[in-house]
Amino acid sequence: MSLSDTAIRSGRITALRIPTDQPNESDGTAVWDSTTVVIAELTAGSVTGLGFSYANAAAAQVAKELIENIVLQRDAFNIPAVHSALDIEVRNWGRPGLVSTAISAIDNCLWDLKARLLGQPLLTLLGKIRDEIPAYGSGGFTSYTERQLLDQLTGWASNGLRSVKMKIGRHPEQDLSRVAAAQKALNGRAELFVDANGAYSRKQALHKAQQFGDLGVTWFEEPVTSDDRAGLHLIVEHAPPVMDIAAGEYCYVLDDARLLLEAQAVDVLQADATRCGGIT
């Protein structure tokens, strides 16, 4: 394959607003009525790669400028060089946050393009450790009625998912009864995970961890804000032994992840390839 076949000739960015299935969907700390998906498409030769992120629509303009200024005419196989050039270009734009989501969409697209040019699944290109991984159903929003919550979680369990996750934290006084109802409805068919999206204080989170542990919950995500590394560490140290404390989906740069790990603030580090700069 010649360089002319792998040079990135064109690119396109699209922002799509996807409405939620009901108005005012919510978790412990946010309310929304739609999600904006930023889609990147890059073409080399006759092959087009696809990548995405989800952010504010302003990320689409950032991604468009980055493609025009940095990505076009680059070799699609030389992803580290492209990614490094993107990082340098945005030094004064504010790399963490929205700009990182724009880079993520482009980087994910570059990896997809490379895999397609080589005629391989991305998994094969990256290399794998295991032959399969467990998936979990994620939803259970705080805006759902209890009936909606139970129908969704038990529906996933009936479809074969071995773990399901529900949101908590918007109405702390209701959380214990909702979790108990979910466990009763699941009746052992799936593990139950909970996600507070950083809604609790440290002492609230510790108390809830013990209560949820007594109900058999095995995963507690963002019990306090991810910015509170000392608080996360406290909960890691004192949560029930069967419960993993998870956070990290809002890591935008490598240092965000490094600081969580150095603080021993998580059992599970949840890097999100649509936020942290992509697969790279």
Short mmCIF file of C-alpha atoms in Angstrom, two decimals:
data_model
loop_
_atom_site.label_atom_id
_atom_site.label_comp_id
_atom_site.label_asym_id
_atom_site.label_seq_id
_atom_site.Cartn_x
_atom_site.Cartn_y
_atom_site.Cartn_z
CA MET A 1 0.00 0.00 0.00
CA SER A 2 1.53 3.31 -1.09
CA LEU A 3 1.55 6.59 0.82
CA SER A 4 -0.93 7.99 -1.70
CA ASP A 5 -3.39 5.30 -0.59
CA THR A 6 -3.06 6.21 3.10
CA ALA A 7 -2.95 10.01 2.90
CA ILE A 8 -6.07 11.55 4.44
CA ARG A 9 -7.75 13.36 1.56
CA SER A 10 -10.97 14.61 3.09
CA GLY A 11 -12.84 14.90 6.35
CA ARG A 12 -16.29 15.75 7.58
CA ILE A 13 -17.74 16.61 10.99
CA THR A 14 -21.42 16.31 11.82
CA ALA A 15 -23.22 17.19 15.04
CA LEU A 16 -26.53 15.42 15.67
CA ARG A 17 -28.94 16.16 18.51
CA ILE A 18 -30.66 12.99 19.73
CA PRO A 19 -33.76 13.63 21.89
CA THR A 20 -34.26 11.48 24.98
CA ASP A 21 -37.17 9.05 24.99
CA GLN A 22 -38.89 11.23 27.56
CA PRO A 23 -38.38 14.88 28.58
CA ASN A 24 -36.12 15.90 31.45
CA GLU A 25 -34.13 12.71 31.89
CA SER A 26 -31.95 12.96 34.99
CA ASP A 27 -29.27 11.41 37.14
CA GLY A 28 -27.95 12.51 40.53
CA THR A 29 -26.59 15.85 39.36
CA ALA A 30 -27.86 16.72 35.85
CA VAL A 31 -31.08 17.01 33.85
CA TRP A 32 -31.19 16.84 30.03
CA ASP A 33 -33.59 16.42 27.13
CA SER A 34 -31.12 15.35 24.43
CA THR A 35 -27.60 14.17 23.71
CA THR A 36 -25.38 15.76 21.06
CA VAL A 37 -23.23 13.30 19.13
CA VAL A 38 -20.21 14.63 17.23
CA ILE A 39 -19.34 12.35 14.31
CA ALA A 40 -16.00 12.42 12.50
CA GLU A 41 -15.46 10.91 9.04
CA LEU A 42 -12.01 10.77 7.41
CA THR A 43 -11.23 9.34 3.98
CA ALA A 44 -7.97 7.92 2.62
CA GLY A 45 -7.98 6.33 -0.82
CA SER A 46 -11.43 4.80 -1.22
CA VAL A 47 -11.86 4.06 2.49
CA THR A 48 -13.70 6.15 5.09
CA GLY A 49 -13.29 5.79 8.85
CA LEU A 50 -15.87 6.72 11.46
CA GLY A 51 -15.39 8.09 14.96
CA PHE A 52 -17.60 9.86 17.48
CA SER A 53 -17.84 11.64 20.76
CA TYR A 54 -20.70 13.22 22.65
CA ALA A 55 -20.45 16.79 23.88
CA ASN A 56 -21.77 20.25 23.20
CA ALA A 57 -22.23 21.10 19.51
CA ALA A 58 -19.36 23.58 19.88
CA ALA A 59 -17.02 20.58 19.85
CA ALA A 60 -17.96 20.04 16.21
CA GLN A 61 -16.49 23.41 15.22
CA VAL A 62 -13.31 22.60 17.15
CA ALA A 63 -13.03 19.23 15.41
CA LYS A 64 -13.64 20.82 12.00
CA GLU A 65 -10.81 23.32 12.50
CA LEU A 66 -8.48 20.58 13.73
CA ILE A 67 -9.14 18.43 10.69
CA GLU A 68 -8.55 21.36 8.32
CA ASN A 69 -5.44 22.62 10.12
CA ILE A 70 -3.77 19.38 11.22
CA VAL A 71 -5.25 16.16 9.88
CA LEU A 72 -5.69 16.57 6.13
CA GLN A 73 -2.85 15.18 3.99
CA ARG A 74 -1.37 13.30 6.96
CA ASP A 75 -0.60 9.58 6.75
CA ALA A 76 -3.51 7.67 8.26
CA PHE A 77 -1.11 5.01 9.54
CA ASN A 78 0.92 7.49 11.60
CA ILE A 79 -1.64 8.10 14.32
CA PRO A 80 0.82 9.02 17.13
CA ALA A 81 2.21 11.88 15.05
CA VAL A 82 -1.27 13.17 14.22
CA HIS A 83 -2.39 12.93 17.83
CA SER A 84 0.71 14.76 19.05
CA ALA A 85 0.13 17.52 16.49
CA LEU A 86 -3.47 17.86 17.67
CA ASP A 87 -2.31 18.27 21.28
CA ILE A 88 0.17 20.96 20.26
CA GLU A 89 -2.41 22.83 18.17
CA VAL A 90 -4.85 23.17 21.08
CA ARG A 91 -2.35 24.25 23.72
CA ASN A 92 -4.03 27.67 24.03
CA TRP A 93 -7.57 26.42 23.34
CA GLY A 94 -8.02 24.67 26.67
CA ARG A 95 -7.11 21.01 26.16
CA PRO A 96 -9.21 19.39 28.95
CA GLY A 97 -12.96 19.34 28.50
CA LEU A 98 -14.74 20.19 25.27
CA VAL A 99 -11.56 20.32 23.17
CA SER A 100 -10.63 16.85 24.38
CA THR A 101 -13.97 15.48 23.17
CA ALA A 102 -13.27 16.94 19.72
CA ILE A 103 -9.85 15.26 19.66
CA SER A 104 -11.48 12.04 20.83
CA ALA A 105 -13.87 11.95 17.87
CA ILE A 106 -10.97 12.48 15.46
CA ASP A 107 -8.66 9.98 17.14
CA ASN A 108 -11.33 7.28 17.26
CA CYS A 109 -11.94 7.91 13.57
CA LEU A 110 -8.22 7.60 12.77
CA TRP A 111 -8.07 4.17 14.40
CA ASP A 112 -11.18 3.03 12.57
CA LEU A 113 -9.74 4.29 9.28
CA LYS A 114 -6.44 2.49 9.84
CA ALA A 115 -8.24 -0.77 10.62
CA ARG A 116 -10.39 -0.45 7.50
CA LEU A 117 -7.36 0.31 5.31
CA LEU A 118 -5.73 -2.87 6.61
CA GLY A 119 -8.95 -4.86 6.27
CA GLN A 120 -8.87 -5.89 9.92
CA PRO A 121 -11.26 -5.51 12.86
CA LEU A 122 -10.02 -2.80 15.20
CA LEU A 123 -9.81 -5.40 17.97
CA THR A 124 -7.29 -7.38 15.93
CA LEU A 125 -5.29 -4.25 15.13
CA LEU A 126 -5.06 -3.22 18.80
CA GLY A 127 -4.53 -6.74 20.14
CA LYS A 128 -6.65 -8.43 22.75
CA ILE A 129 -6.14 -10.02 26.15
CA ARG A 130 -9.34 -12.06 26.38
CA ASP A 131 -11.86 -13.61 24.03
CA GLU A 132 -14.92 -12.00 25.57
CA ILE A 133 -15.90 -9.32 28.07
CA PRO A 134 -19.05 -8.88 30.18
CA ALA A 135 -21.41 -6.05 29.31
CA TYR A 136 -23.77 -4.25 31.64
CA GLY A 137 -27.01 -2.38 30.99
CA SER A 138 -26.71 1.29 31.96
CA GLY A 139 -29.70 3.55 32.62
CA GLY A 140 -32.16 3.42 35.48
CA PHE A 141 -32.45 7.20 35.52
CA THR A 142 -33.65 9.06 38.59
CA SER A 143 -36.45 10.57 36.49
CA TYR A 144 -37.97 7.13 35.98
CA THR A 145 -40.89 5.97 38.06
CA GLU A 146 -40.17 2.87 40.07
CA ARG A 147 -42.19 0.83 37.57
CA GLN A 148 -40.14 2.17 34.64
CA LEU A 149 -36.94 1.48 36.56
CA LEU A 150 -37.83 -2.12 37.36
CA ASP A 151 -39.10 -2.84 33.85
CA GLN A 152 -35.84 -1.63 32.33
CA LEU A 153 -33.51 -3.47 34.71
CA THR A 154 -35.42 -6.75 34.61
CA GLY A 155 -35.74 -6.45 30.84
CA TRP A 156 -31.98 -6.32 30.51
CA ALA A 157 -31.60 -9.27 32.84
CA SER A 158 -34.10 -11.23 30.75
CA ASN A 159 -32.02 -10.42 27.67
CA GLY A 160 -28.99 -12.05 29.27
CA LEU A 161 -27.04 -9.13 30.73
CA ARG A 162 -25.36 -10.28 33.92
CA SER A 163 -25.07 -6.78 35.42
CA VAL A 164 -27.34 -3.72 35.33
CA LYS A 165 -26.80 -0.17 36.56
CA MET A 166 -29.21 2.40 37.98
CA LYS A 167 -28.79 6.09 38.81
CA ILE A 168 -29.12 7.40 42.36
CA GLY A 169 -28.44 10.60 44.30
CA ARG A 170 -31.10 13.09 43.14
CA HIS A 171 -33.45 12.15 45.98
CA PRO A 172 -31.19 10.50 48.57
CA GLU A 173 -34.09 9.72 50.86
CA GLN A 174 -35.59 7.49 48.14
CA ASP A 175 -32.41 5.73 47.05
CA LEU A 176 -32.43 2.88 49.53
CA SER A 177 -36.01 1.87 48.79
CA ARG A 178 -35.47 2.08 45.02
CA VAL A 179 -32.33 -0.05 45.24
CA ALA A 180 -34.10 -2.57 47.45
CA ALA A 181 -37.00 -2.75 45.00
CA ALA A 182 -34.57 -3.30 42.11
CA GLN A 183 -32.80 -6.12 43.92
CA LYS A 184 -36.10 -7.78 44.76
CA ALA A 185 -37.25 -7.54 41.14
CA LEU A 186 -33.96 -8.86 39.77
CA ASN A 187 -34.09 -11.79 42.20
CA GLY A 188 -30.46 -12.74 41.62
CA ARG A 189 -30.63 -12.78 37.81
CA ALA A 190 -28.09 -9.93 37.51
CA GLU A 191 -25.69 -8.01 39.70
CA LEU A 192 -26.88 -4.52 40.56
CA PHE A 193 -24.59 -1.51 40.10
CA VAL A 194 -25.37 2.04 41.31
CA ASP A 195 -24.09 5.38 40.01
CA ALA A 196 -24.44 8.62 41.99
CA ASN A 197 -22.69 10.85 39.42
CA GLY A 198 -20.94 12.62 42.29
CA ALA A 199 -24.18 13.67 44.02
CA TYR A 200 -23.32 12.65 47.60
CA SER A 201 -21.17 14.21 50.28
CA ARG A 202 -18.43 12.01 51.72
CA LYS A 203 -20.39 10.98 54.81
CA GLN A 204 -23.55 10.41 52.81
CA ALA A 205 -21.63 8.22 50.41
CA LEU A 206 -20.06 6.16 53.18
CA HIS A 207 -23.42 5.58 54.81
CA LYS A 208 -25.05 4.67 51.50
CA ALA A 209 -22.18 2.33 50.63
CA GLN A 210 -22.84 0.31 53.76
CA GLN A 211 -26.59 0.25 53.14
CA PHE A 212 -26.19 -0.72 49.49
CA GLY A 213 -23.62 -3.35 50.41
CA ASP A 214 -26.14 -4.94 52.78
CA LEU A 215 -28.49 -5.18 49.78
CA GLY A 216 -25.86 -6.91 47.64
CA VAL A 217 -24.76 -4.01 45.44
CA THR A 218 -21.28 -4.76 44.05
CA TRP A 219 -20.40 -1.52 42.19
CA PHE A 220 -20.67 2.09 43.37
CA GLU A 221 -19.81 4.63 40.70
CA GLU A 222 -18.86 8.23 41.46
CA PRO A 223 -20.17 8.21 45.04
CA VAL A 224 -18.65 11.70 45.32
CA THR A 225 -17.38 13.97 42.60
CA SER A 226 -14.30 12.68 40.78
CA ASP A 227 -12.58 15.95 41.70
CA ASP A 228 -12.64 14.84 45.35
CA ARG A 229 -9.83 12.30 45.22
CA ALA A 230 -9.44 12.27 49.02
CA GLY A 231 -13.14 11.54 49.37
CA LEU A 232 -13.01 8.73 46.82
CA HIS A 233 -10.00 7.24 48.62
CA LEU A 234 -11.90 7.37 51.91
CA ILE A 235 -14.76 5.42 50.37
CA VAL A 236 -12.42 2.91 48.71
CA GLU A 237 -10.89 2.26 52.12
CA HIS A 238 -14.17 1.87 54.01
CA ALA A 239 -16.70 0.49 51.52
CA PRO A 240 -17.81 -3.14 51.91
CA PRO A 241 -15.13 -5.52 50.58
CA VAL A 242 -17.47 -6.87 47.88
CA MET A 243 -18.09 -3.38 46.45
CA ASP A 244 -15.90 -1.82 43.76
CA ILE A 245 -15.63 1.98 43.72
CA ALA A 246 -15.50 3.29 40.15
CA ALA A 247 -14.77 6.70 38.62
CA GLY A 248 -12.77 8.26 35.81
CA GLU A 249 -15.18 8.83 32.93
CA TYR A 250 -14.38 12.53 33.22
CA CYS A 251 -10.64 12.06 32.75
CA TYR A 252 -9.77 14.37 29.86
CA VAL A 253 -5.97 14.16 29.99
CA LEU A 254 -3.52 11.54 31.25
CA ASP A 255 -2.81 13.48 34.43
CA ASP A 256 -6.46 13.19 35.44
CA ALA A 257 -6.11 9.42 35.46
CA ARG A 258 -2.66 9.49 37.07
CA LEU A 259 -3.92 11.58 39.98
CA LEU A 260 -6.83 9.19 40.64
CA LEU A 261 -4.47 6.21 40.64
CA GLU A 262 -1.82 7.86 42.80
CA ALA A 263 -4.50 8.80 45.35
CA GLN A 264 -5.74 5.17 45.36
CA ALA A 265 -9.13 6.73 44.72
CA VAL A 266 -10.72 3.99 42.59
CA ASP A 267 -10.95 0.23 42.32
CA VAL A 268 -12.01 0.61 38.66
CA LEU A 269 -10.68 3.42 36.46
CA GLN A 270 -13.33 4.21 33.85
CA ALA A 271 -11.48 5.87 30.99
CA ASP A 272 -13.98 6.98 28.33
CA ALA A 273 -12.56 6.98 24.80
CA THR A 274 -15.05 9.69 23.79
CA ARG A 275 -13.59 12.09 26.37
CA CYS A 276 -9.99 11.21 27.19
CA GLY A 277 -8.51 11.89 23.76
CA GLY A 278 -9.64 8.73 22.02
CA ILE A 279 -8.19 5.25 21.70
CA THR A 280 -4.66 6.67 21.61
#
